[in-house]
Coordinates of C-alpha atoms in Angstrom, one line a residue:
Chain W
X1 CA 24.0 17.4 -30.2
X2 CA 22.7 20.2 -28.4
X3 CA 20.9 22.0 -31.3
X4 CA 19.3 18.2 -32.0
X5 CA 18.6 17.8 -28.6
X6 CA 16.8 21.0 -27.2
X7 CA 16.6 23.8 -29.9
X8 CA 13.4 22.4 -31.9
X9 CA 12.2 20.1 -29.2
X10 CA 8.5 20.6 -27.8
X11 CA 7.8 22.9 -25.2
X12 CA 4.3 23.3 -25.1
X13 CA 1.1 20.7 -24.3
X14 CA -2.5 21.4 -23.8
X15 CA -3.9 19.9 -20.7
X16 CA -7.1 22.6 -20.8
X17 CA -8.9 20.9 -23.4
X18 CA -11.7 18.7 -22.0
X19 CA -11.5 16.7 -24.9
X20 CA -8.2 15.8 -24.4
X21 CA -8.7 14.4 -20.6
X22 CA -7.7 11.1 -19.3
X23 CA -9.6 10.2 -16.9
X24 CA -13.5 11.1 -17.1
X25 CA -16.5 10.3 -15.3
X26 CA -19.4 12.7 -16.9
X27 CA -21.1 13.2 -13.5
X28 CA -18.1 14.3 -11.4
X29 CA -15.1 15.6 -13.4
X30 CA -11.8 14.6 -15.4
X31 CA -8.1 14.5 -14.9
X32 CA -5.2 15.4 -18.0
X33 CA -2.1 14.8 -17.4
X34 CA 1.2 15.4 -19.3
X35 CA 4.8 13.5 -18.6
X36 CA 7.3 13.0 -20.1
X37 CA 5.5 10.1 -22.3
X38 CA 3.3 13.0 -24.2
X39 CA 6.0 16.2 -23.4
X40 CA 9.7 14.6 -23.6
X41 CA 10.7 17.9 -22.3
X42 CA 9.7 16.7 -18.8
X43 CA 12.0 13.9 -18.7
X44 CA 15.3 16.2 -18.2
X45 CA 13.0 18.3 -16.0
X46 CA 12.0 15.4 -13.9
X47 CA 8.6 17.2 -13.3
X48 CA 5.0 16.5 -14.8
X49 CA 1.3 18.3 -14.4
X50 CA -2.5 17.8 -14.3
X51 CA -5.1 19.3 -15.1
X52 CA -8.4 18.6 -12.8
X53 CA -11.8 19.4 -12.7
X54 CA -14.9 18.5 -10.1
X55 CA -17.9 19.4 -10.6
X56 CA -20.4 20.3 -8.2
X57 CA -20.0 17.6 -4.9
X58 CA -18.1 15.9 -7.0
X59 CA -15.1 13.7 -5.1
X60 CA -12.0 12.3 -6.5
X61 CA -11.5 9.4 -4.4
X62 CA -8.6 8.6 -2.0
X63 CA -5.6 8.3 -3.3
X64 CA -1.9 8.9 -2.9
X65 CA 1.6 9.9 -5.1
X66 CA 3.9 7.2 -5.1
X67 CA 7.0 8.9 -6.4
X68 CA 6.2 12.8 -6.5
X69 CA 4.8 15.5 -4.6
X70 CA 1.8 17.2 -5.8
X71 CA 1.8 21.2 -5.4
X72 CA -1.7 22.0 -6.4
X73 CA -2.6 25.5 -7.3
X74 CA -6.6 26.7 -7.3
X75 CA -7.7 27.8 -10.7
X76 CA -11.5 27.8 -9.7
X77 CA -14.0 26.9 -6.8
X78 CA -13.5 25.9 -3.7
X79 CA -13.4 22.2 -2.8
X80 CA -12.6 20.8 0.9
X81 CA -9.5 18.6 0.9
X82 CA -8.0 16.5 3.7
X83 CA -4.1 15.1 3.4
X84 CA -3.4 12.1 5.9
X85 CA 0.3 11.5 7.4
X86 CA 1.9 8.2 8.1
X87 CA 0.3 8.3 11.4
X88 CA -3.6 8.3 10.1
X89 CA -4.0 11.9 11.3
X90 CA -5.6 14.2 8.8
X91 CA -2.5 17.0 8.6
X92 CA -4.3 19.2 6.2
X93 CA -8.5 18.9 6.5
X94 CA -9.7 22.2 5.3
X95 CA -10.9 24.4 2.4
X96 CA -8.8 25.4 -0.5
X97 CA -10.2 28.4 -2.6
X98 CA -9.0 30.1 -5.8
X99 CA -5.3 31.7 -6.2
X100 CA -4.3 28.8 -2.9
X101 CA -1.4 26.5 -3.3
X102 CA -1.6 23.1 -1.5
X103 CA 1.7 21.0 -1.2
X104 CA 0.4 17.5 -0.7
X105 CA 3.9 15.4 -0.2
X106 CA 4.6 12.0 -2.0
X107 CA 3.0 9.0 -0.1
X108 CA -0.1 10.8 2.0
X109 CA -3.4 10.0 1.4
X110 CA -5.4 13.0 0.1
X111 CA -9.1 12.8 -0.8
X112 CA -11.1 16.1 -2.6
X113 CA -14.4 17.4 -3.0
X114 CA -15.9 20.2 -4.9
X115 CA -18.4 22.6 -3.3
X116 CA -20.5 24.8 -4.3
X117 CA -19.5 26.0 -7.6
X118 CA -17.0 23.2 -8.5
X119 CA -13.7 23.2 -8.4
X120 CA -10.7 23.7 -10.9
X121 CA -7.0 23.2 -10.2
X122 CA -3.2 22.6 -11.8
X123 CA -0.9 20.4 -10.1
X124 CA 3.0 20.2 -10.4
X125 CA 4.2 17.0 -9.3
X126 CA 7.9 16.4 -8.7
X127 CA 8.4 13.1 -11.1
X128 CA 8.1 13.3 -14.6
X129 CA 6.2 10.2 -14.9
X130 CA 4.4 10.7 -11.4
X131 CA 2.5 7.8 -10.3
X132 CA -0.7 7.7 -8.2
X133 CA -2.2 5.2 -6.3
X134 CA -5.7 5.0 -5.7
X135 CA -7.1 3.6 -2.5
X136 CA -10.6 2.9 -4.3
X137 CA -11.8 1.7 -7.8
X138 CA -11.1 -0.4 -10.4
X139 CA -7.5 0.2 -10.3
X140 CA -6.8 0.7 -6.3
X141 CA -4.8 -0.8 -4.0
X142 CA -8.1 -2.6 -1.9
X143 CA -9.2 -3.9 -5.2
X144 CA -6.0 -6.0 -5.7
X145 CA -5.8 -7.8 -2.0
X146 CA -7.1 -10.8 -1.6
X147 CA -10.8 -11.0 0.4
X148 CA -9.1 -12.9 3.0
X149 CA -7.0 -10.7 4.0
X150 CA -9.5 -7.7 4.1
X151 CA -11.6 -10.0 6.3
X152 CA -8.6 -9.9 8.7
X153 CA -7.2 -6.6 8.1
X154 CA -10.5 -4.7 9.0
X155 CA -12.1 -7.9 11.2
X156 CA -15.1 -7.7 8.7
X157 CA -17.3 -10.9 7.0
X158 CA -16.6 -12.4 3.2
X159 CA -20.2 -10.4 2.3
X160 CA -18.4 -7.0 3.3
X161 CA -15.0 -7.7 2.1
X162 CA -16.8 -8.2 -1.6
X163 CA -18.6 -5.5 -1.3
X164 CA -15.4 -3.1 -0.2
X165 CA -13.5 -4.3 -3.3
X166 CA -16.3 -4.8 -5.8
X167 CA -19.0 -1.9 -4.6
X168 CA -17.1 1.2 -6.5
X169 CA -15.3 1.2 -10.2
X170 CA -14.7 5.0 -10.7
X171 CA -11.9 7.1 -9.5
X172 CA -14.3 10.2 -9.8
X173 CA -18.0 10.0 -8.3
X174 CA -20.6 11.8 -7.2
X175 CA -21.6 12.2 -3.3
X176 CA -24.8 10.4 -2.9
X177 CA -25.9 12.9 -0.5
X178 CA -26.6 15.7 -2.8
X179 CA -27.1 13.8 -5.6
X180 CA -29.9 15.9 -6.8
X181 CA -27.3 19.0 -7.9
X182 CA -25.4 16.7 -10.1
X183 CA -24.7 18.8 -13.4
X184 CA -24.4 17.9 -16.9
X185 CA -20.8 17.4 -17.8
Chain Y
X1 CA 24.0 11.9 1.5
X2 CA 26.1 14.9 3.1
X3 CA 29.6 14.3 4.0
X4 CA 29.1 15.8 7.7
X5 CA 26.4 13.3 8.2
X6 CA 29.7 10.3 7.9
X7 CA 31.8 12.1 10.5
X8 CA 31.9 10.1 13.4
X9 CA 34.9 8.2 15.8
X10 CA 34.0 5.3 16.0
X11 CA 31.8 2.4 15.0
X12 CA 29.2 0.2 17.3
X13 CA 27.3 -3.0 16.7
X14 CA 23.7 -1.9 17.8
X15 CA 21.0 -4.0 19.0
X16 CA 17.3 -2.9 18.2
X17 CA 16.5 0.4 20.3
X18 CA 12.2 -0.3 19.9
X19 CA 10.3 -3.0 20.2
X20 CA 6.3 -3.6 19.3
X21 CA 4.5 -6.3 20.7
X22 CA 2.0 -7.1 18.3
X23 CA -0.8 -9.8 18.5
X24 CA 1.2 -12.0 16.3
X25 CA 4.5 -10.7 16.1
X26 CA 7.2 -8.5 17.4
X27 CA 8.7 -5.9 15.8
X28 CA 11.9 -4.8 16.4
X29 CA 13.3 -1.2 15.0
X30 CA 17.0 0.4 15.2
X31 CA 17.0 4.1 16.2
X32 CA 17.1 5.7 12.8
X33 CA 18.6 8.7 14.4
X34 CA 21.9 6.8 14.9
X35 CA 24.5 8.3 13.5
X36 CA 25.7 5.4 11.7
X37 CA 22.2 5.1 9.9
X38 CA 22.3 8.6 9.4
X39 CA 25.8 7.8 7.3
X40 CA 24.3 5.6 5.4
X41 CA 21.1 6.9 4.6
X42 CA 19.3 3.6 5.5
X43 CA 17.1 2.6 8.6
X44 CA 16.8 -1.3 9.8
X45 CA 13.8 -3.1 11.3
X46 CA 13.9 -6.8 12.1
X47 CA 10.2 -8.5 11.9
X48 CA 9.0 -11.4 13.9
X49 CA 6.1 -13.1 12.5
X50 CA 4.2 -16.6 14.4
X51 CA 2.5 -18.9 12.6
X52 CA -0.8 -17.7 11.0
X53 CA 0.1 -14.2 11.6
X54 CA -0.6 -11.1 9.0
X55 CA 1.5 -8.5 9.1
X56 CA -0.9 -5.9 7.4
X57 CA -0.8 -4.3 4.5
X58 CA 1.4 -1.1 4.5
X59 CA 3.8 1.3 2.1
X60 CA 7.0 2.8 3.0
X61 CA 8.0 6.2 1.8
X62 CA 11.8 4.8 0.9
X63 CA 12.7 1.3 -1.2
X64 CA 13.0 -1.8 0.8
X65 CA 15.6 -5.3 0.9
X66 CA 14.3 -7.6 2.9
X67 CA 15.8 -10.6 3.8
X68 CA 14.5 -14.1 5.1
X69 CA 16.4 -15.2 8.2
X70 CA 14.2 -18.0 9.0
X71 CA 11.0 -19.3 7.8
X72 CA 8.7 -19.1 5.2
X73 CA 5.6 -17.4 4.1
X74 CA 3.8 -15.4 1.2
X75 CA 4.1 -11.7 0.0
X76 CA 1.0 -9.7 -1.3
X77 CA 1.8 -6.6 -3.8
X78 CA -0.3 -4.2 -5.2
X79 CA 1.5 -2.1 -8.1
X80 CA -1.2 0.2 -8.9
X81 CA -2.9 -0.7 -12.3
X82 CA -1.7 -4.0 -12.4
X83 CA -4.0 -7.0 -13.0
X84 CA -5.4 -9.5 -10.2
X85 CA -4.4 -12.6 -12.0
X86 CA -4.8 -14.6 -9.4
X87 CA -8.6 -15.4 -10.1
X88 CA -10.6 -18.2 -8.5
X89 CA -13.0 -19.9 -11.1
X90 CA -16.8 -19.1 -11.1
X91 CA -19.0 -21.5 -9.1
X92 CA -22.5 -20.2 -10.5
X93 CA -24.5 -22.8 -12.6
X94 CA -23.4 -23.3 -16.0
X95 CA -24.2 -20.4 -18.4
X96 CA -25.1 -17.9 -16.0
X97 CA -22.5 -14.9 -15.7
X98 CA -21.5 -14.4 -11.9
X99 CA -19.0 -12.9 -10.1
X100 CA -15.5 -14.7 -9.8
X101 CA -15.2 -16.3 -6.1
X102 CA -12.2 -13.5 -5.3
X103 CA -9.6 -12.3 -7.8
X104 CA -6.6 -10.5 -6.2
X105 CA -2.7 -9.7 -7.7
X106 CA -0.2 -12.0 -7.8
X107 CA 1.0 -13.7 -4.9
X108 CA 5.1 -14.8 -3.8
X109 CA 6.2 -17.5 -2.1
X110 CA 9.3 -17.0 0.3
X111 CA 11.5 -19.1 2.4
X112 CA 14.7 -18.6 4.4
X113 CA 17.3 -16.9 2.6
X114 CA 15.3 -15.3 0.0
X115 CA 15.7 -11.5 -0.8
X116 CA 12.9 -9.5 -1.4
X117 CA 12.5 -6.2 -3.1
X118 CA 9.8 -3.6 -2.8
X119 CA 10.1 -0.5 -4.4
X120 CA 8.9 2.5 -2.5
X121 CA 5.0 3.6 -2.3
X122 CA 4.4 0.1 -3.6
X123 CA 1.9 -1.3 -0.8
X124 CA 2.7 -5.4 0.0
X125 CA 1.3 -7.6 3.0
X126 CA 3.4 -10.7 4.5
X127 CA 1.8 -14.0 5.8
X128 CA 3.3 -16.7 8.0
X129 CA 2.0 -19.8 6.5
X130 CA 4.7 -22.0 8.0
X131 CA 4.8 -23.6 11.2
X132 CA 7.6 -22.1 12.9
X133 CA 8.3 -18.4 13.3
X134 CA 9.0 -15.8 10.3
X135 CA 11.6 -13.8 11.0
X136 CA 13.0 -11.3 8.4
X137 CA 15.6 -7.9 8.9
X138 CA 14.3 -5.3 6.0
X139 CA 16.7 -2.0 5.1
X140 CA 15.2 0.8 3.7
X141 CA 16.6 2.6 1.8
X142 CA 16.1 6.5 3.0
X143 CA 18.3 8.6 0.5
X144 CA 17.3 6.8 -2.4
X145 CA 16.2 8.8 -5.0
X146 CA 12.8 7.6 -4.8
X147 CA 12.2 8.7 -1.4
X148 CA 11.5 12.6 -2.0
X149 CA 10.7 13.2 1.7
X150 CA 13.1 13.8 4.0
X151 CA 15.3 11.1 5.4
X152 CA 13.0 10.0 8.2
X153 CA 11.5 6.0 7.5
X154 CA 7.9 6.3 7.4
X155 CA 5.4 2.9 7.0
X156 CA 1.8 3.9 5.7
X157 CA -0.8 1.3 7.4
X158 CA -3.7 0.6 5.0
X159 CA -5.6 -1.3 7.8
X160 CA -5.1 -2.0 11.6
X161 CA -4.5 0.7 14.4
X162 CA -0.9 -0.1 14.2
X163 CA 2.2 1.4 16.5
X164 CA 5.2 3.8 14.5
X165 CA 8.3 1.2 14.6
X166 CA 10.7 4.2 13.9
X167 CA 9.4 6.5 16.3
X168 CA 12.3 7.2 18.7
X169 CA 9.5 8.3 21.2
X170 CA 8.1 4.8 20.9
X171 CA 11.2 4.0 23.0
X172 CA 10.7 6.4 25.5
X173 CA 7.4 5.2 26.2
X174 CA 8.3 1.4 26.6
X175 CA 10.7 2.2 28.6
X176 CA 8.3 4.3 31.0
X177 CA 5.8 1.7 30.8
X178 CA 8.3 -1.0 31.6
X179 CA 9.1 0.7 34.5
X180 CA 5.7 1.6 35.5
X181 CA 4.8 -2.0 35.1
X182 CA 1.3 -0.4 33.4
X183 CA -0.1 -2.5 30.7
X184 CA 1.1 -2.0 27.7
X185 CA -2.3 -1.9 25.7
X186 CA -3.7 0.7 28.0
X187 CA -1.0 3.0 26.5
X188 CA -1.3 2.1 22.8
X189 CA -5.4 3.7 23.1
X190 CA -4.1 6.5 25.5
X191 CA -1.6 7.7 23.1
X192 CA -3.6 7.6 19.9
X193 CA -0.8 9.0 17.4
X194 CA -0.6 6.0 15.2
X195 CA -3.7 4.7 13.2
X196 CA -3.9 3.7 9.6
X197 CA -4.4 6.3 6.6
X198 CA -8.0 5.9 6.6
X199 CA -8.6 7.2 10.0
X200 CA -7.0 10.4 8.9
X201 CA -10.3 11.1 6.3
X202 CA -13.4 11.7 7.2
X203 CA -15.9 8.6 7.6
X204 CA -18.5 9.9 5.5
X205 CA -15.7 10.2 2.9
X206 CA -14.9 6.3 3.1
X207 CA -18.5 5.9 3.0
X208 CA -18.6 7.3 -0.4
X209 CA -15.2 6.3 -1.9
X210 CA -16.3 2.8 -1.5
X211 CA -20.2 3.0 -1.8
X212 CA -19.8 0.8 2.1
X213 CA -22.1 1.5 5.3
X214 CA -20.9 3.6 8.0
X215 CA -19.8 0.1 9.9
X216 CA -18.2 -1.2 7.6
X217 CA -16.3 2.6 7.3
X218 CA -15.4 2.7 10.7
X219 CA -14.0 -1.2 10.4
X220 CA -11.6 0.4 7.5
X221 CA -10.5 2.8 10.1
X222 CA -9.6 0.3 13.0
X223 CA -11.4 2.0 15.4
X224 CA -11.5 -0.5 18.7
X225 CA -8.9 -2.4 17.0
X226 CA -5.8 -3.1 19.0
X227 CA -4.0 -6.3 17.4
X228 CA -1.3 -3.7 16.6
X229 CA 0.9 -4.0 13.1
X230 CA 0.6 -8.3 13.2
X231 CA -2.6 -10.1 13.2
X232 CA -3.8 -13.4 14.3
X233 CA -5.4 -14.6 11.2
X234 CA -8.4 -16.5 12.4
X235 CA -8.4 -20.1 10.8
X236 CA -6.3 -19.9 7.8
X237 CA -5.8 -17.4 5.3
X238 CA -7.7 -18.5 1.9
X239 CA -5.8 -17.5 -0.7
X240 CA -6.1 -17.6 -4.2
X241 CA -2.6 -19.4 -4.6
X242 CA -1.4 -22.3 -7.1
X243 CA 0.6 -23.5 -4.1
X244 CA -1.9 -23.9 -1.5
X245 CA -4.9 -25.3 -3.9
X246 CA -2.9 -28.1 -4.5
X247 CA -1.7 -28.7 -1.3
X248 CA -5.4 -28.5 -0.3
X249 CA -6.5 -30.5 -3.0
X250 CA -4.0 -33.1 -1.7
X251 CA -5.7 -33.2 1.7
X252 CA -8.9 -33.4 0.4
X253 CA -7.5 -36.8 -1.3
X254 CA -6.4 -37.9 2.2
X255 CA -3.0 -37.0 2.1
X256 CA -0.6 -35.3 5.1
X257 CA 0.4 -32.1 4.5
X258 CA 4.1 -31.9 2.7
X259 CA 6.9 -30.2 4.0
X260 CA 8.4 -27.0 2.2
X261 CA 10.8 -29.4 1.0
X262 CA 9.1 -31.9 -0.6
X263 CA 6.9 -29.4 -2.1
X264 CA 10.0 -28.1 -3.7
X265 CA 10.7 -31.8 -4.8
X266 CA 7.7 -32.8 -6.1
X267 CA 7.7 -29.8 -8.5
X268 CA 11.0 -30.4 -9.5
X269 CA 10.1 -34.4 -10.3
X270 CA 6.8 -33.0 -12.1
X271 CA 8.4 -30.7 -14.3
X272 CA 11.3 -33.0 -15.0
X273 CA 8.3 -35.8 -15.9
X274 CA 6.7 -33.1 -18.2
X275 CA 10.0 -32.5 -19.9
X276 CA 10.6 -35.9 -20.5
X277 CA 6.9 -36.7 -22.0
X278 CA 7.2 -34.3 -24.7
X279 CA 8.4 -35.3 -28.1
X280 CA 10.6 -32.6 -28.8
X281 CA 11.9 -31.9 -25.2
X282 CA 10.1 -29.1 -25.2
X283 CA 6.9 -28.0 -22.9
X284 CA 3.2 -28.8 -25.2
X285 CA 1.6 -25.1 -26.2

């Protein structure tokens, strides 16, 4: 079964091609990702990649890898990244420039954002279906608790608690403060 | 699991090593160090819960069992890209297009001697909605295969400016304080090593992600906020729950509350009733 198995089985998938992303938000950048869904490889390797780009200011929002660690190389730019430990304190807050590599483990919270001339970068993450969880938008973890228990979590009104869960949809976004440089995608 | 690890003389029954007073709760923690745990790969934490309290949302880096000693109450999940099904209907005028009341994900109901599973990274939330005390003894599940870090338990705080129940130097300190007869709170803002994940990025950052004001940001954080891991929820917590609309409905009508019991009963007698009224024995579509 071996010659079934591995000899003419796919080795290669293009995660370069804007076109191809799968995430996209034309202001601030796009994610592609392959696993073992779109590579089959991968699942024997227990290991998957993405593909990222920011643009200028743009931020990919809080999130964190539920089952994999992330070891992000620097393909481009510079972008200012900050990975938070189980005790809230930020264990990497700095800047990450080309040719750098960045082990963010599974289950901290990072958060990045490009400067200055955007920012490019690969990451290797230890699952071959690595999942991420994102702390805001559409999809994130604040959007899926109940009002009622925000209001009691962070001791805020039913005003603020809608507004925390219904204020942002997208995973990439734009900083409002220097909105003005926002570039075409 | 390494074979070393299991080499040991002898065996002892271990009471909880830390304890956390909490606003509305007490958590209790074994040493994970012990080498017993170490054997086994697992740590233990035993959870008090009062009435109306909220132990806040949090993630743990290794799967969880968790079992119901006593009481009852309800478990929040979020699996990441799931749906909030639990939606309460619109109350805008008729035709106009407004936002739903709240919409969250699915809610569980749990009662004493239930078993409750939580895969790791998967970020849940417990509520006491009972009127006696929740009490519940979790086991995680450190050198599963999920858990890529090392063998250390670690809980990730989404809100709250909550205390490390497996950190052995917890101990130390309670001990110290005990004996210093200091007050306890005094401590938790002295020692500032435990916060939620949000505290960990910058304001301006939260700000952004979720298009809030700065006090709203710094709220998020849990700065000033020393209720510890279990909160007082103020009034009740309104939920979005099949469960506890009916049983409000029911008091709207006048009626005294029902036990968990004769919740339980009435459901069974209502689906049994339902069963029964259809012709073919079969729910209606």
């Amino acid at each position: 079964g071996l010659k079934e198995t591995f000899c003419a089985m796919r080795l290669k998938e293009n995660i370069g091609d804007p076109s191809r992303a799968d995430i996209f938000t034309p202001q601030a950048g796009r994610i592609s990702t392959v696993n073992s869904f779109n590579l089959p490889i991968l699942r024997h390797l227990r290991l998957s990649a993405e593909r990222g780009v920011l643009y200028n200011n743009g931020i990919y929002t809080p999130h964190w890898n539920m089952n994999a660690h992330s070891v992000l190389y620097v393909l481009r730019g510079q972008a200012r990244i900050q990975v938070v430990d189980h005790f809230g304190q930020a264990f990497f807050d700095g800047e990450v420039r080309q040719g750098q590599v960045l082990t963010v483990p599974q289950h901290h919270a990072v958060v990045k954002q490009a400067i200055s001339e955007g920012f490019e970068w690969v990451s290797f993450k230890t699952n071959d279906n690595a999942w991420v969880s994102p702390l805001a938008g559409r999809t994130s973890v604040i959007r899926a608790l109940p009002e009622a228990v925000l209001m009691n979590a962070f001791q805020i009104s039913r005003d603020q608690a809608q507004k925390l869960k219904y204020n942002r949809e997208e995973t990439f976004l734009l900083s409002s403060s220097r909105s003005s440089q926002r570039r075409a995608a | 699991r390494r074979q070393n690890e299991c080499q040991f003389d002898n065996l002892q029954a271990l009471e909880p090593d830390t304890r956390i007073q909490a606003e509305a709760g007490l958590i209790e923690s074994w040493n994970p160090d012990h080498e017993q745990f170490q054997c086994a790969g697992v740590a233990v934490v035993r959870r008090t819960i009062e009435p109306n309290g909220l132990h806040l949302p949090s993630y743990t880096n290794a799967p969880q069992l968790i079992y119901i000693v006593r009481g009852r109450g309800i478990l929040g999940t979020v699996f990441p890209g799931c749906a909030e099904t639990f939606e309460e209907s619109q109350r805008g005028a008729q035709g106009r297009r407004s936002r739903p009341e709240d919409r969250h994900q699915k809610l569980r109901h749990f009662r004493e001697g239930d078993i409750v599973a939580i895969p790791a990274g998967v970020a849940y939330w417990t509520y006491n909605n009972g009127d006696q005390q929740l009490v519940s003894v979790t086991l995680l599940d450190t050198s599963n295969v999920e858990n890529q870090l090392d063998q250390n338990p670690r809980r990730f705080y989404l809100a709250g400016n909550p205390e490390d129940e497996f950190d052995p130097e917890q101990q130390q300190h309670q001990q110290y304080q005990e004996q210093q007869g200091r007050d306890r709170s005094r401590r938790q803002r002295s020692s500032g090593n435990k916060h939620n994940i949000f505290r960990g990025l910058n304001t301006r950052f939260i700000e952004e992600a979720f298009n809030v004001d700065s006090e709203t940001a710094r709220r998020i954080q849990g700065q000033n906020d020393n209720r510890n891991n279990i909160i007082k929820v103020k009034g009740r917590l309104d939920l979005v729950s099949p469960l506890i609309r009916s049983s409000q409905e029911r008091q709207r009508e006048g009626e005294r509350e029902e036990t968990w019991e004769e919740e339980r009963e009435r459901e069974q007698q209502e689906r049994e009733r339902d069963w029964r009224r259809s012709p073919r024995g079969d729910y209606n579509n």
